[in-house]
């Protein structure tokens, strides 16, 4: 039905109210079984069915008859069906309703004599869906071989949804009765994922996609509710249109093609119709979105086709956005506990930044990758984060206690008290170590044999500036300017860029800051920047390549940097330089901007240093040509390793497959260091390696004396430096460079241990 057509109120609203009233009145006083019996009786009567039964899934996976009106009461808690067994098992397996006029003649029909169901021909079953999983089945049956009409099928799904939520919220059955029922997970569980951000914490789960409370499920006025739904859909469509047209919208951080897909879904008649139908059957608009989303999830849960999974993902995202439009709020206004562990399937950096930082203890993601933006932001905010936790969302309920173990890459759901105690003592040890690092804050990083190492930190957000004082870093060795672009809904203007760079320089005072120009493209797509779809984005038009193709963009950034640094030192470097010509061209743009400012009499930086990042292996064989043109270089080991080993850093199947502590990688790093020393070009390492004590030990042994580490790595690396004797280590390292092993990690560890280095 289109907009403006007459909406007829109908459906199970009255019935649902009766159920809820019966439950509310009976709560506490009446045993759970009697409550369930009451529910099936009300449903049977209202749907003019001779039978109504509720099956719930046990932990074993079997569907157990929990209550029935019309079948033999003796069968309750005795009849159990395996997944896929019988029609009830089929409903659960398919996660879809099944309607048959003559059930016994269906091949899946499984006759259970104890139920006495042989005289019933018509069968209508709907799954109780939660989080895209069937946690039970609701069935009505009639003696006569009748067909249930579309409205009845729709209605039973709505009733099933309300039942699923009521069961899971503990309203229908007490927790004790749910012990062995797979509705709301309650056992302790350990999930293995991947470390995305260091640290250890525990707290209460806050679901990014918050579940609806049972009292939010039913609407009082379906006509008004449908109008609300339509309005929200209109708002959703126009916000997507606004983004597609490049103007400011509400959906920040989303790639262009994804927006097009969203637009397609938002217009999808099937989706719209399902939502309208659900609202007409008595659900609120929010519950309708949730129901349709659950049905989608359940239907595609087992799809292996990456295309379908991707679409399902887009669809989820769109449903979330619609829920947000309906709620009209933002996560920052949500009432969070003080020990919130945020739980999401995936998260954009902007979403994460909208939560109040001081309440976030940790972040758990079902998907994502360590190089994803949310993970980078989590590291910057020093929030422990574990990702790639399969099945996470279905195993957690809002408020569950959880441990985020960013040291091992694991999550503990509803941990036992002994587990919690163990974590608390590990946290105390960490706290003690942090206190030790604080003591080192103002001590210069000098090795035992007197080598001075400059220890800098990586930054990219305004919050990082606090870390500068807290860690005692001597400056910012890598300022990732793209973060400002990534958390913005539109291209940051010249004034906004200038303001941020000024803020950074002011906070740094006389400590040096190295700004890296925009490193976008690849996986860092900005929705407001048109970009072509690329087959291999990591090898595509990213970073300086994009900057050179769109010089206006790069020049605007350089202008902002020059303005912000007027009268003081400015250090700028270009990412992803693959050829000497690229560096020349980029440097020329700096000259052009300096001339522009000079002609207008604008003050320039007191000192300007322009450098290149060494991230592309091609440069290794052209350092003799590059180094004389640069004022400094910085080795971006994250990308250099990805390109050297041809292993996508965002792909968990290969990202950890090769070890940077291996002869080829170490020889490459040694060669860069040597060539820089020969030409007196200052060189630093600013990849994640520089922030891990063992890897940093290898780097300083190779001769690097300038490291830029993530904030969390500064203390541990400084402690390592203070305990190291490089002269002794160098001899051991030279031997390892000649090894034929694929990794010499173990050997470097032994070397460090032998020399009493704190790694
Ligand atoms: C690197 O590649 O090592 C680096 C520091 O840059 P980013 O991680 O931002 O690509
Ligand atoms: Mg890089």
PDB file of C-alpha atoms in Angstrom, residues 188-458:
ATOM      1  CA  UNK A 188      30.371 -18.142  30.793  1.00  0.00           C
ATOM      2  CA  UNK A 189      31.997 -18.222  27.376  1.00  0.00           C
ATOM      3  CA  UNK A 190      35.365 -17.418  25.939  1.00  0.00           C
ATOM      4  CA  UNK A 191      35.608 -16.124  22.403  1.00  0.00           C
ATOM      5  CA  UNK A 192      38.833 -15.954  20.518  1.00  0.00           C
ATOM      6  CA  UNK A 193      39.336 -12.997  18.214  1.00  0.00           C
ATOM      7  CA  UNK A 194      42.118 -10.652  17.280  1.00  0.00           C
ATOM      8  CA  UNK A 195      43.889  -7.901  19.170  1.00  0.00           C
ATOM      9  CA  UNK A 196      42.873  -4.568  17.764  1.00  0.00           C
ATOM     10  CA  UNK A 197      44.008  -2.335  20.622  1.00  0.00           C
ATOM     11  CA  UNK A 198      46.220  -3.185  23.604  1.00  0.00           C
ATOM     12  CA  UNK A 199      44.890  -3.313  27.117  1.00  0.00           C
ATOM     13  CA  UNK A 200      42.746  -5.197  29.532  1.00  0.00           C
ATOM     14  CA  UNK A 201      39.403  -4.221  31.034  1.00  0.00           C
ATOM     15  CA  UNK A 202      36.061  -5.463  32.189  1.00  0.00           C
ATOM     16  CA  UNK A 203      32.652  -3.925  32.452  1.00  0.00           C
ATOM     17  CA  UNK A 204      29.076  -4.207  31.297  1.00  0.00           C
ATOM     18  CA  UNK A 205      28.090  -4.819  27.708  1.00  0.00           C
ATOM     19  CA  UNK A 206      26.427  -1.942  25.918  1.00  0.00           C
ATOM     20  CA  UNK A 207      25.056  -3.025  22.577  1.00  0.00           C
ATOM     21  CA  UNK A 208      25.632  -0.466  19.850  1.00  0.00           C
ATOM     22  CA  UNK A 209      22.437  -1.747  18.298  1.00  0.00           C
ATOM     23  CA  UNK A 210      20.382  -1.690  21.461  1.00  0.00           C
ATOM     24  CA  UNK A 211      17.631  -4.311  21.740  1.00  0.00           C
ATOM     25  CA  UNK A 212      14.051  -3.163  22.178  1.00  0.00           C
ATOM     26  CA  UNK A 213      12.447  -3.537  25.559  1.00  0.00           C
ATOM     27  CA  UNK A 214       9.206  -5.546  25.458  1.00  0.00           C
ATOM     28  CA  UNK A 215       7.190  -2.439  26.298  1.00  0.00           C
ATOM     29  CA  UNK A 216       8.516  -0.768  23.143  1.00  0.00           C
ATOM     30  CA  UNK A 217       7.134  -3.465  20.862  1.00  0.00           C
ATOM     31  CA  UNK A 218       3.452  -2.681  20.580  1.00  0.00           C
ATOM     32  CA  UNK A 219       1.882   0.442  19.187  1.00  0.00           C
ATOM     33  CA  UNK A 220      -1.361   1.935  20.406  1.00  0.00           C
ATOM     34  CA  UNK A 221      -2.280   3.380  17.073  1.00  0.00           C
ATOM     35  CA  UNK A 222      -1.121   1.567  13.926  1.00  0.00           C
ATOM     36  CA  UNK A 223      -2.305   4.417  11.706  1.00  0.00           C
ATOM     37  CA  UNK A 224      -0.163   6.963  13.502  1.00  0.00           C
ATOM     38  CA  UNK A 225       2.641   4.434  13.681  1.00  0.00           C
ATOM     39  CA  UNK A 226       2.621   3.905   9.951  1.00  0.00           C
ATOM     40  CA  UNK A 227       2.790   7.646   9.418  1.00  0.00           C
ATOM     41  CA  UNK A 228       5.810   7.714  11.746  1.00  0.00           C
ATOM     42  CA  UNK A 229       7.451   4.936   9.791  1.00  0.00           C
ATOM     43  CA  UNK A 230       6.853   6.702   6.472  1.00  0.00           C
ATOM     44  CA  UNK A 231       8.277   9.917   7.814  1.00  0.00           C
ATOM     45  CA  UNK A 232      11.382   8.158   9.047  1.00  0.00           C
ATOM     46  CA  UNK A 233      11.812   6.399   5.702  1.00  0.00           C
ATOM     47  CA  UNK A 234      11.497   9.743   3.907  1.00  0.00           C
ATOM     48  CA  UNK A 235      14.077  11.265   6.205  1.00  0.00           C
ATOM     49  CA  UNK A 236      16.401   8.327   5.676  1.00  0.00           C
ATOM     50  CA  UNK A 237      16.100   8.612   1.895  1.00  0.00           C
ATOM     51  CA  UNK A 238      16.746  12.320   1.865  1.00  0.00           C
ATOM     52  CA  UNK A 239      19.774  12.017   4.091  1.00  0.00           C
ATOM     53  CA  UNK A 240      21.224   9.429   1.715  1.00  0.00           C
ATOM     54  CA  UNK A 241      20.390  11.680  -1.238  1.00  0.00           C
ATOM     55  CA  UNK A 242      22.094  14.568   0.473  1.00  0.00           C
ATOM     56  CA  UNK A 243      25.254  12.524   0.870  1.00  0.00           C
ATOM     57  CA  UNK A 244      25.093  11.201  -2.666  1.00  0.00           C
ATOM     58  CA  UNK A 245      24.929  14.772  -3.879  1.00  0.00           C
ATOM     59  CA  UNK A 246      27.938  15.590  -1.781  1.00  0.00           C
ATOM     60  CA  UNK A 247      26.230  17.926   0.630  1.00  0.00           C
ATOM     61  CA  UNK A 248      26.189  17.380   4.333  1.00  0.00           C
ATOM     62  CA  UNK A 249      24.046  14.532   5.593  1.00  0.00           C
ATOM     63  CA  UNK A 250      23.743  12.371   8.647  1.00  0.00           C
ATOM     64  CA  UNK A 251      25.471   9.274   7.345  1.00  0.00           C
ATOM     65  CA  UNK A 252      29.136  10.094   7.730  1.00  0.00           C
ATOM     66  CA  UNK A 253      31.975   7.802   6.776  1.00  0.00           C
ATOM     67  CA  UNK A 254      30.195   5.705   4.187  1.00  0.00           C
ATOM     68  CA  UNK A 255      31.626   4.947   0.748  1.00  0.00           C
ATOM     69  CA  UNK A 256      29.807   6.167  -2.330  1.00  0.00           C
ATOM     70  CA  UNK A 257      28.831   2.780  -3.783  1.00  0.00           C
ATOM     71  CA  UNK A 258      27.553   1.671  -0.421  1.00  0.00           C
ATOM     72  CA  UNK A 259      25.374   4.762  -0.329  1.00  0.00           C
ATOM     73  CA  UNK A 260      24.017   3.856  -3.722  1.00  0.00           C
ATOM     74  CA  UNK A 261      23.208   0.388  -2.429  1.00  0.00           C
ATOM     75  CA  UNK A 262      21.515   1.953   0.606  1.00  0.00           C
ATOM     76  CA  UNK A 263      19.477   4.143  -1.683  1.00  0.00           C
ATOM     77  CA  UNK A 264      18.422   1.070  -3.623  1.00  0.00           C
ATOM     78  CA  UNK A 265      17.407  -0.765  -0.463  1.00  0.00           C
ATOM     79  CA  UNK A 266      15.644   2.258   0.956  1.00  0.00           C
ATOM     80  CA  UNK A 267      13.502   2.270  -2.186  1.00  0.00           C
ATOM     81  CA  UNK A 268      13.099  -1.488  -2.215  1.00  0.00           C
ATOM     82  CA  UNK A 269       9.387  -2.257  -2.380  1.00  0.00           C
ATOM     83  CA  UNK A 270       9.819  -5.595  -0.624  1.00  0.00           C
ATOM     84  CA  UNK A 271      11.527  -4.010   2.356  1.00  0.00           C
ATOM     85  CA  UNK A 272       9.045  -1.166   2.567  1.00  0.00           C
ATOM     86  CA  UNK A 273       6.098  -3.527   2.302  1.00  0.00           C
ATOM     87  CA  UNK A 274       7.434  -5.835   4.990  1.00  0.00           C
ATOM     88  CA  UNK A 275       7.884  -2.880   7.324  1.00  0.00           C
ATOM     89  CA  UNK A 276       4.397  -1.541   6.625  1.00  0.00           C
ATOM     90  CA  UNK A 277       2.822  -4.940   7.127  1.00  0.00           C
ATOM     91  CA  UNK A 278       4.595  -5.406  10.428  1.00  0.00           C
ATOM     92  CA  UNK A 279       3.419  -1.998  11.650  1.00  0.00           C
ATOM     93  CA  UNK A 280      -0.119  -2.708  10.550  1.00  0.00           C
ATOM     94  CA  UNK A 281      -0.101  -5.935  12.511  1.00  0.00           C
ATOM     95  CA  UNK A 282       0.408  -3.897  15.681  1.00  0.00           C
ATOM     96  CA  UNK A 283       4.149  -3.443  16.097  1.00  0.00           C
ATOM     97  CA  UNK A 284       5.850  -0.133  16.685  1.00  0.00           C
ATOM     98  CA  UNK A 285       7.979   1.153  13.798  1.00  0.00           C
ATOM     99  CA  UNK A 286      11.104   0.197  15.754  1.00  0.00           C
ATOM    100  CA  UNK A 287       9.853  -3.327  16.377  1.00  0.00           C
ATOM    101  CA  UNK A 288       8.919  -3.622  12.703  1.00  0.00           C
ATOM    102  CA  UNK A 289      12.462  -2.723  11.644  1.00  0.00           C
ATOM    103  CA  UNK A 290      13.829  -5.184  14.164  1.00  0.00           C
ATOM    104  CA  UNK A 291      11.516  -7.945  13.010  1.00  0.00           C
ATOM    105  CA  UNK A 292      12.301  -7.511   9.338  1.00  0.00           C
ATOM    106  CA  UNK A 293      16.007  -7.320  10.132  1.00  0.00           C
ATOM    107  CA  UNK A 294      15.828 -10.524  12.145  1.00  0.00           C
ATOM    108  CA  UNK A 295      14.090 -12.276   9.295  1.00  0.00           C
ATOM    109  CA  UNK A 296      16.779 -11.152   6.881  1.00  0.00           C
ATOM    110  CA  UNK A 297      19.572 -12.211   9.176  1.00  0.00           C
ATOM    111  CA  UNK A 298      18.025 -15.585   9.745  1.00  0.00           C
ATOM    112  CA  UNK A 299      17.467 -16.184   6.060  1.00  0.00           C
ATOM    113  CA  UNK A 300      21.015 -15.292   5.056  1.00  0.00           C
ATOM    114  CA  UNK A 301      22.828 -16.338   8.201  1.00  0.00           C
ATOM    115  CA  UNK A 302      24.460 -19.286   6.511  1.00  0.00           C
ATOM    116  CA  UNK A 303      25.124 -17.660   3.152  1.00  0.00           C
ATOM    117  CA  UNK A 304      28.745 -18.117   2.186  1.00  0.00           C
ATOM    118  CA  UNK A 305      28.628 -16.008  -0.929  1.00  0.00           C
ATOM    119  CA  UNK A 306      30.652 -12.914  -0.058  1.00  0.00           C
ATOM    120  CA  UNK A 307      28.392 -10.761  -2.235  1.00  0.00           C
ATOM    121  CA  UNK A 308      25.297 -11.794  -0.292  1.00  0.00           C
ATOM    122  CA  UNK A 309      27.075 -11.349   3.012  1.00  0.00           C
ATOM    123  CA  UNK A 310      28.150  -7.911   1.962  1.00  0.00           C
ATOM    124  CA  UNK A 311      24.569  -7.015   1.017  1.00  0.00           C
ATOM    125  CA  UNK A 312      23.302  -8.377   4.319  1.00  0.00           C
ATOM    126  CA  UNK A 313      25.811  -6.145   5.999  1.00  0.00           C
ATOM    127  CA  UNK A 314      24.599  -3.111   4.050  1.00  0.00           C
ATOM    128  CA  UNK A 315      21.079  -4.025   4.942  1.00  0.00           C
ATOM    129  CA  UNK A 316      21.874  -4.258   8.637  1.00  0.00           C
ATOM    130  CA  UNK A 317      23.514  -0.898   8.476  1.00  0.00           C
ATOM    131  CA  UNK A 318      20.522   0.630   6.796  1.00  0.00           C
ATOM    132  CA  UNK A 319      18.174  -0.862   9.400  1.00  0.00           C
ATOM    133  CA  UNK A 320      20.377   0.606  12.133  1.00  0.00           C
ATOM    134  CA  UNK A 321      20.273   3.992  10.493  1.00  0.00           C
ATOM    135  CA  UNK A 322      16.512   3.826  10.207  1.00  0.00           C
ATOM    136  CA  UNK A 323      16.311   2.959  13.904  1.00  0.00           C
ATOM    137  CA  UNK A 324      18.485   5.921  14.655  1.00  0.00           C
ATOM    138  CA  UNK A 325      16.257   8.231  12.603  1.00  0.00           C
ATOM    139  CA  UNK A 326      13.257   6.848  14.495  1.00  0.00           C
ATOM    140  CA  UNK A 327      14.930   7.380  17.828  1.00  0.00           C
ATOM    141  CA  UNK A 328      16.106  10.820  16.755  1.00  0.00           C
ATOM    142  CA  UNK A 329      19.032  10.513  19.127  1.00  0.00           C
ATOM    143  CA  UNK A 330      22.726   9.935  18.994  1.00  0.00           C
ATOM    144  CA  UNK A 331      24.806   7.498  21.002  1.00  0.00           C
ATOM    145  CA  UNK A 332      26.364  10.333  22.961  1.00  0.00           C
ATOM    146  CA  UNK A 333      23.028  10.913  24.646  1.00  0.00           C
ATOM    147  CA  UNK A 334      22.500   7.305  25.638  1.00  0.00           C
ATOM    148  CA  UNK A 335      22.614   6.589  29.294  1.00  0.00           C
ATOM    149  CA  UNK A 336      25.732   4.471  29.614  1.00  0.00           C
ATOM    150  CA  UNK A 337      27.041   2.747  32.711  1.00  0.00           C
ATOM    151  CA  UNK A 338      30.408   4.042  33.907  1.00  0.00           C
ATOM    152  CA  UNK A 339      32.064   0.766  32.935  1.00  0.00           C
ATOM    153  CA  UNK A 340      30.650   0.372  29.433  1.00  0.00           C
ATOM    154  CA  UNK A 341      32.101  -2.180  27.059  1.00  0.00           C
ATOM    155  CA  UNK A 342      30.754  -1.250  23.673  1.00  0.00           C
ATOM    156  CA  UNK A 343      29.687  -4.214  21.553  1.00  0.00           C
ATOM    157  CA  UNK A 344      29.003  -3.975  17.827  1.00  0.00           C
ATOM    158  CA  UNK A 345      29.159  -5.956  14.674  1.00  0.00           C
ATOM    159  CA  UNK A 346      31.266  -3.242  13.130  1.00  0.00           C
ATOM    160  CA  UNK A 347      31.720   0.413  13.796  1.00  0.00           C
ATOM    161  CA  UNK A 348      32.764   3.540  11.970  1.00  0.00           C
ATOM    162  CA  UNK A 349      35.279   5.865  13.610  1.00  0.00           C
ATOM    163  CA  UNK A 350      32.662   8.595  13.866  1.00  0.00           C
ATOM    164  CA  UNK A 351      30.270   6.246  15.684  1.00  0.00           C
ATOM    165  CA  UNK A 352      32.940   5.436  18.214  1.00  0.00           C
ATOM    166  CA  UNK A 353      33.817   9.072  18.790  1.00  0.00           C
ATOM    167  CA  UNK A 354      30.178   9.891  19.528  1.00  0.00           C
ATOM    168  CA  UNK A 355      30.255   7.837  22.732  1.00  0.00           C
ATOM    169  CA  UNK A 356      31.442   9.571  25.890  1.00  0.00           C
ATOM    170  CA  UNK A 357      35.085   8.555  26.154  1.00  0.00           C
ATOM    171  CA  UNK A 358      35.202   8.625  29.943  1.00  0.00           C
ATOM    172  CA  UNK A 359      32.559   5.894  30.188  1.00  0.00           C
ATOM    173  CA  UNK A 360      34.059   3.522  27.644  1.00  0.00           C
ATOM    174  CA  UNK A 361      36.209   0.783  29.125  1.00  0.00           C
ATOM    175  CA  UNK A 362      36.519  -1.393  26.048  1.00  0.00           C
ATOM    176  CA  UNK A 363      35.301  -2.249  22.604  1.00  0.00           C
ATOM    177  CA  UNK A 364      34.339  -5.634  21.180  1.00  0.00           C
ATOM    178  CA  UNK A 365      33.638  -6.095  17.494  1.00  0.00           C
ATOM    179  CA  UNK A 366      32.246  -9.064  15.675  1.00  0.00           C
ATOM    180  CA  UNK A 367      33.951  -8.041  12.437  1.00  0.00           C
ATOM    181  CA  UNK A 368      36.471  -5.400  11.425  1.00  0.00           C
ATOM    182  CA  UNK A 369      40.241  -5.600  11.158  1.00  0.00           C
ATOM    183  CA  UNK A 370      43.153  -4.307  13.171  1.00  0.00           C
ATOM    184  CA  UNK A 371      43.799  -1.730  10.470  1.00  0.00           C
ATOM    185  CA  UNK A 372      40.168  -0.606  10.406  1.00  0.00           C
ATOM    186  CA  UNK A 373      39.444   2.947  11.335  1.00  0.00           C
ATOM    187  CA  UNK A 374      37.593   2.055  14.500  1.00  0.00           C
ATOM    188  CA  UNK A 375      40.593   0.037  15.668  1.00  0.00           C
ATOM    189  CA  UNK A 376      42.959   2.919  14.916  1.00  0.00           C
ATOM    190  CA  UNK A 377      40.723   5.296  16.844  1.00  0.00           C
ATOM    191  CA  UNK A 378      40.439   2.802  19.732  1.00  0.00           C
ATOM    192  CA  UNK A 379      44.239   2.660  19.922  1.00  0.00           C
ATOM    193  CA  UNK A 380      44.440   6.432  19.815  1.00  0.00           C
ATOM    194  CA  UNK A 381      41.921   6.660  22.658  1.00  0.00           C
ATOM    195  CA  UNK A 382      43.715   3.841  24.472  1.00  0.00           C
ATOM    196  CA  UNK A 383      40.554   1.761  24.726  1.00  0.00           C
ATOM    197  CA  UNK A 384      41.286  -1.983  24.711  1.00  0.00           C
ATOM    198  CA  UNK A 385      39.684  -3.528  21.654  1.00  0.00           C
ATOM    199  CA  UNK A 386      39.254  -7.086  20.413  1.00  0.00           C
ATOM    200  CA  UNK A 387      37.723  -7.785  17.012  1.00  0.00           C
ATOM    201  CA  UNK A 388      36.716 -10.624  14.740  1.00  0.00           C
ATOM    202  CA  UNK A 389      34.774 -12.350  17.504  1.00  0.00           C
ATOM    203  CA  UNK A 390      32.498 -14.692  15.645  1.00  0.00           C
ATOM    204  CA  UNK A 391      28.930 -14.909  16.894  1.00  0.00           C
ATOM    205  CA  UNK A 392      29.586 -12.205  19.499  1.00  0.00           C
ATOM    206  CA  UNK A 393      26.305 -10.338  19.183  1.00  0.00           C
ATOM    207  CA  UNK A 394      24.160 -13.445  19.481  1.00  0.00           C
ATOM    208  CA  UNK A 395      25.970 -14.537  22.610  1.00  0.00           C
ATOM    209  CA  UNK A 396      25.647 -11.343  24.593  1.00  0.00           C
ATOM    210  CA  UNK A 397      22.766  -9.496  26.154  1.00  0.00           C
ATOM    211  CA  UNK A 398      22.767  -5.851  27.190  1.00  0.00           C
ATOM    212  CA  UNK A 399      24.297  -5.507  30.644  1.00  0.00           C
ATOM    213  CA  UNK A 400      26.174  -8.823  30.623  1.00  0.00           C
ATOM    214  CA  UNK A 401      29.544  -8.668  32.276  1.00  0.00           C
ATOM    215  CA  UNK A 402      32.450  -8.966  29.835  1.00  0.00           C
ATOM    216  CA  UNK A 403      36.221  -8.951  29.873  1.00  0.00           C
ATOM    217  CA  UNK A 404      38.134  -7.418  26.981  1.00  0.00           C
ATOM    218  CA  UNK A 405      41.553  -8.986  26.798  1.00  0.00           C
ATOM    219  CA  UNK A 406      43.520  -6.916  24.304  1.00  0.00           C
ATOM    220  CA  UNK A 407      46.686  -8.758  25.313  1.00  0.00           C
ATOM    221  CA  UNK A 408      45.568 -12.136  24.031  1.00  0.00           C
ATOM    222  CA  UNK A 409      42.803 -11.068  21.626  1.00  0.00           C
ATOM    223  CA  UNK A 410      40.012 -12.731  23.589  1.00  0.00           C
ATOM    224  CA  UNK A 411      36.711 -11.838  25.160  1.00  0.00           C
ATOM    225  CA  UNK A 412      35.207 -13.497  28.229  1.00  0.00           C
ATOM    226  CA  UNK A 413      31.452 -13.286  28.358  1.00  0.00           C
ATOM    227  CA  UNK A 414      29.785 -13.525  31.757  1.00  0.00           C
ATOM    228  CA  UNK A 415      33.081 -14.639  33.362  1.00  0.00           C
ATOM    229  CA  UNK A 416      33.148 -16.768  36.487  1.00  0.00           C
ATOM    230  CA  UNK A 417      34.291 -14.984  39.665  1.00  0.00           C
ATOM    231  CA  UNK A 418      37.695 -16.714  39.578  1.00  0.00           C
ATOM    232  CA  UNK A 419      38.256 -15.480  36.024  1.00  0.00           C
ATOM    233  CA  UNK A 420      37.327 -11.984  37.029  1.00  0.00           C
ATOM    234  CA  UNK A 421      39.665 -12.136  39.986  1.00  0.00           C
ATOM    235  CA  UNK A 422      42.509 -13.308  37.729  1.00  0.00           C
ATOM    236  CA  UNK A 423      41.872 -10.395  35.383  1.00  0.00           C
ATOM    237  CA  UNK A 424      41.739  -7.929  38.234  1.00  0.00           C
ATOM    238  CA  UNK A 425      45.126  -9.057  39.432  1.00  0.00           C
ATOM    239  CA  UNK A 426      46.524  -8.794  35.893  1.00  0.00           C
ATOM    240  CA  UNK A 427      45.081  -5.302  35.697  1.00  0.00           C
ATOM    241  CA  UNK A 428      46.775  -4.441  38.962  1.00  0.00           C
ATOM    242  CA  UNK A 429      50.087  -5.610  37.497  1.00  0.00           C
ATOM    243  CA  UNK A 430      49.473  -3.482  34.418  1.00  0.00           C
ATOM    244  CA  UNK A 431      48.652  -0.533  36.623  1.00  0.00           C
ATOM    245  CA  UNK A 432      51.875  -1.045  38.505  1.00  0.00           C
ATOM    246  CA  UNK A 433      53.811  -1.190  35.250  1.00  0.00           C
ATOM    247  CA  UNK A 434      52.087   1.959  34.086  1.00  0.00           C
ATOM    248  CA  UNK A 435      53.168   3.636  37.299  1.00  0.00           C
ATOM    249  CA  UNK A 436      56.718   2.470  36.558  1.00  0.00           C
ATOM    250  CA  UNK A 437      56.465   3.947  33.068  1.00  0.00           C
ATOM    251  CA  UNK A 438      55.243   7.214  34.608  1.00  0.00           C
ATOM    252  CA  UNK A 439      58.433   7.280  36.634  1.00  0.00           C
ATOM    253  CA  UNK A 440      60.396   7.028  33.403  1.00  0.00           C
ATOM    254  CA  UNK A 441      58.466   9.858  31.802  1.00  0.00           C
ATOM    255  CA  UNK A 442      61.059  12.559  32.235  1.00  0.00           C
ATOM    256  CA  UNK A 443      64.144  10.373  31.946  1.00  0.00           C
ATOM    257  CA  UNK A 444      65.860  10.635  28.549  1.00  0.00           C
ATOM    258  CA  UNK A 445      65.854   7.432  26.510  1.00  0.00           C
ATOM    259  CA  UNK A 446      69.524   6.454  26.593  1.00  0.00           C
ATOM    260  CA  UNK A 447      70.839   2.902  26.268  1.00  0.00           C
ATOM    261  CA  UNK A 448      73.208   1.425  28.831  1.00  0.00           C
ATOM    262  CA  UNK A 449      76.080   2.028  26.420  1.00  0.00           C
ATOM    263  CA  UNK A 450      75.153   5.658  26.024  1.00  0.00           C
ATOM    264  CA  UNK A 451      73.192   5.786  22.746  1.00  0.00           C
ATOM    265  CA  UNK A 452      70.533   8.498  22.787  1.00  0.00           C
ATOM    266  CA  UNK A 453      67.243   7.442  21.194  1.00  0.00           C
ATOM    267  CA  UNK A 454      64.574  10.007  20.351  1.00  0.00           C
ATOM    268  CA  UNK A 455      61.214   8.593  21.337  1.00  0.00           C
ATOM    269  CA  UNK A 456      58.215  10.220  19.664  1.00  0.00           C
ATOM    270  CA  UNK A 457      54.538   9.339  19.477  1.00  0.00           C
ATOM    271  CA  UNK A 458      51.955   8.907  16.736  1.00  0.00           C
TER     272      UNK A 458
END
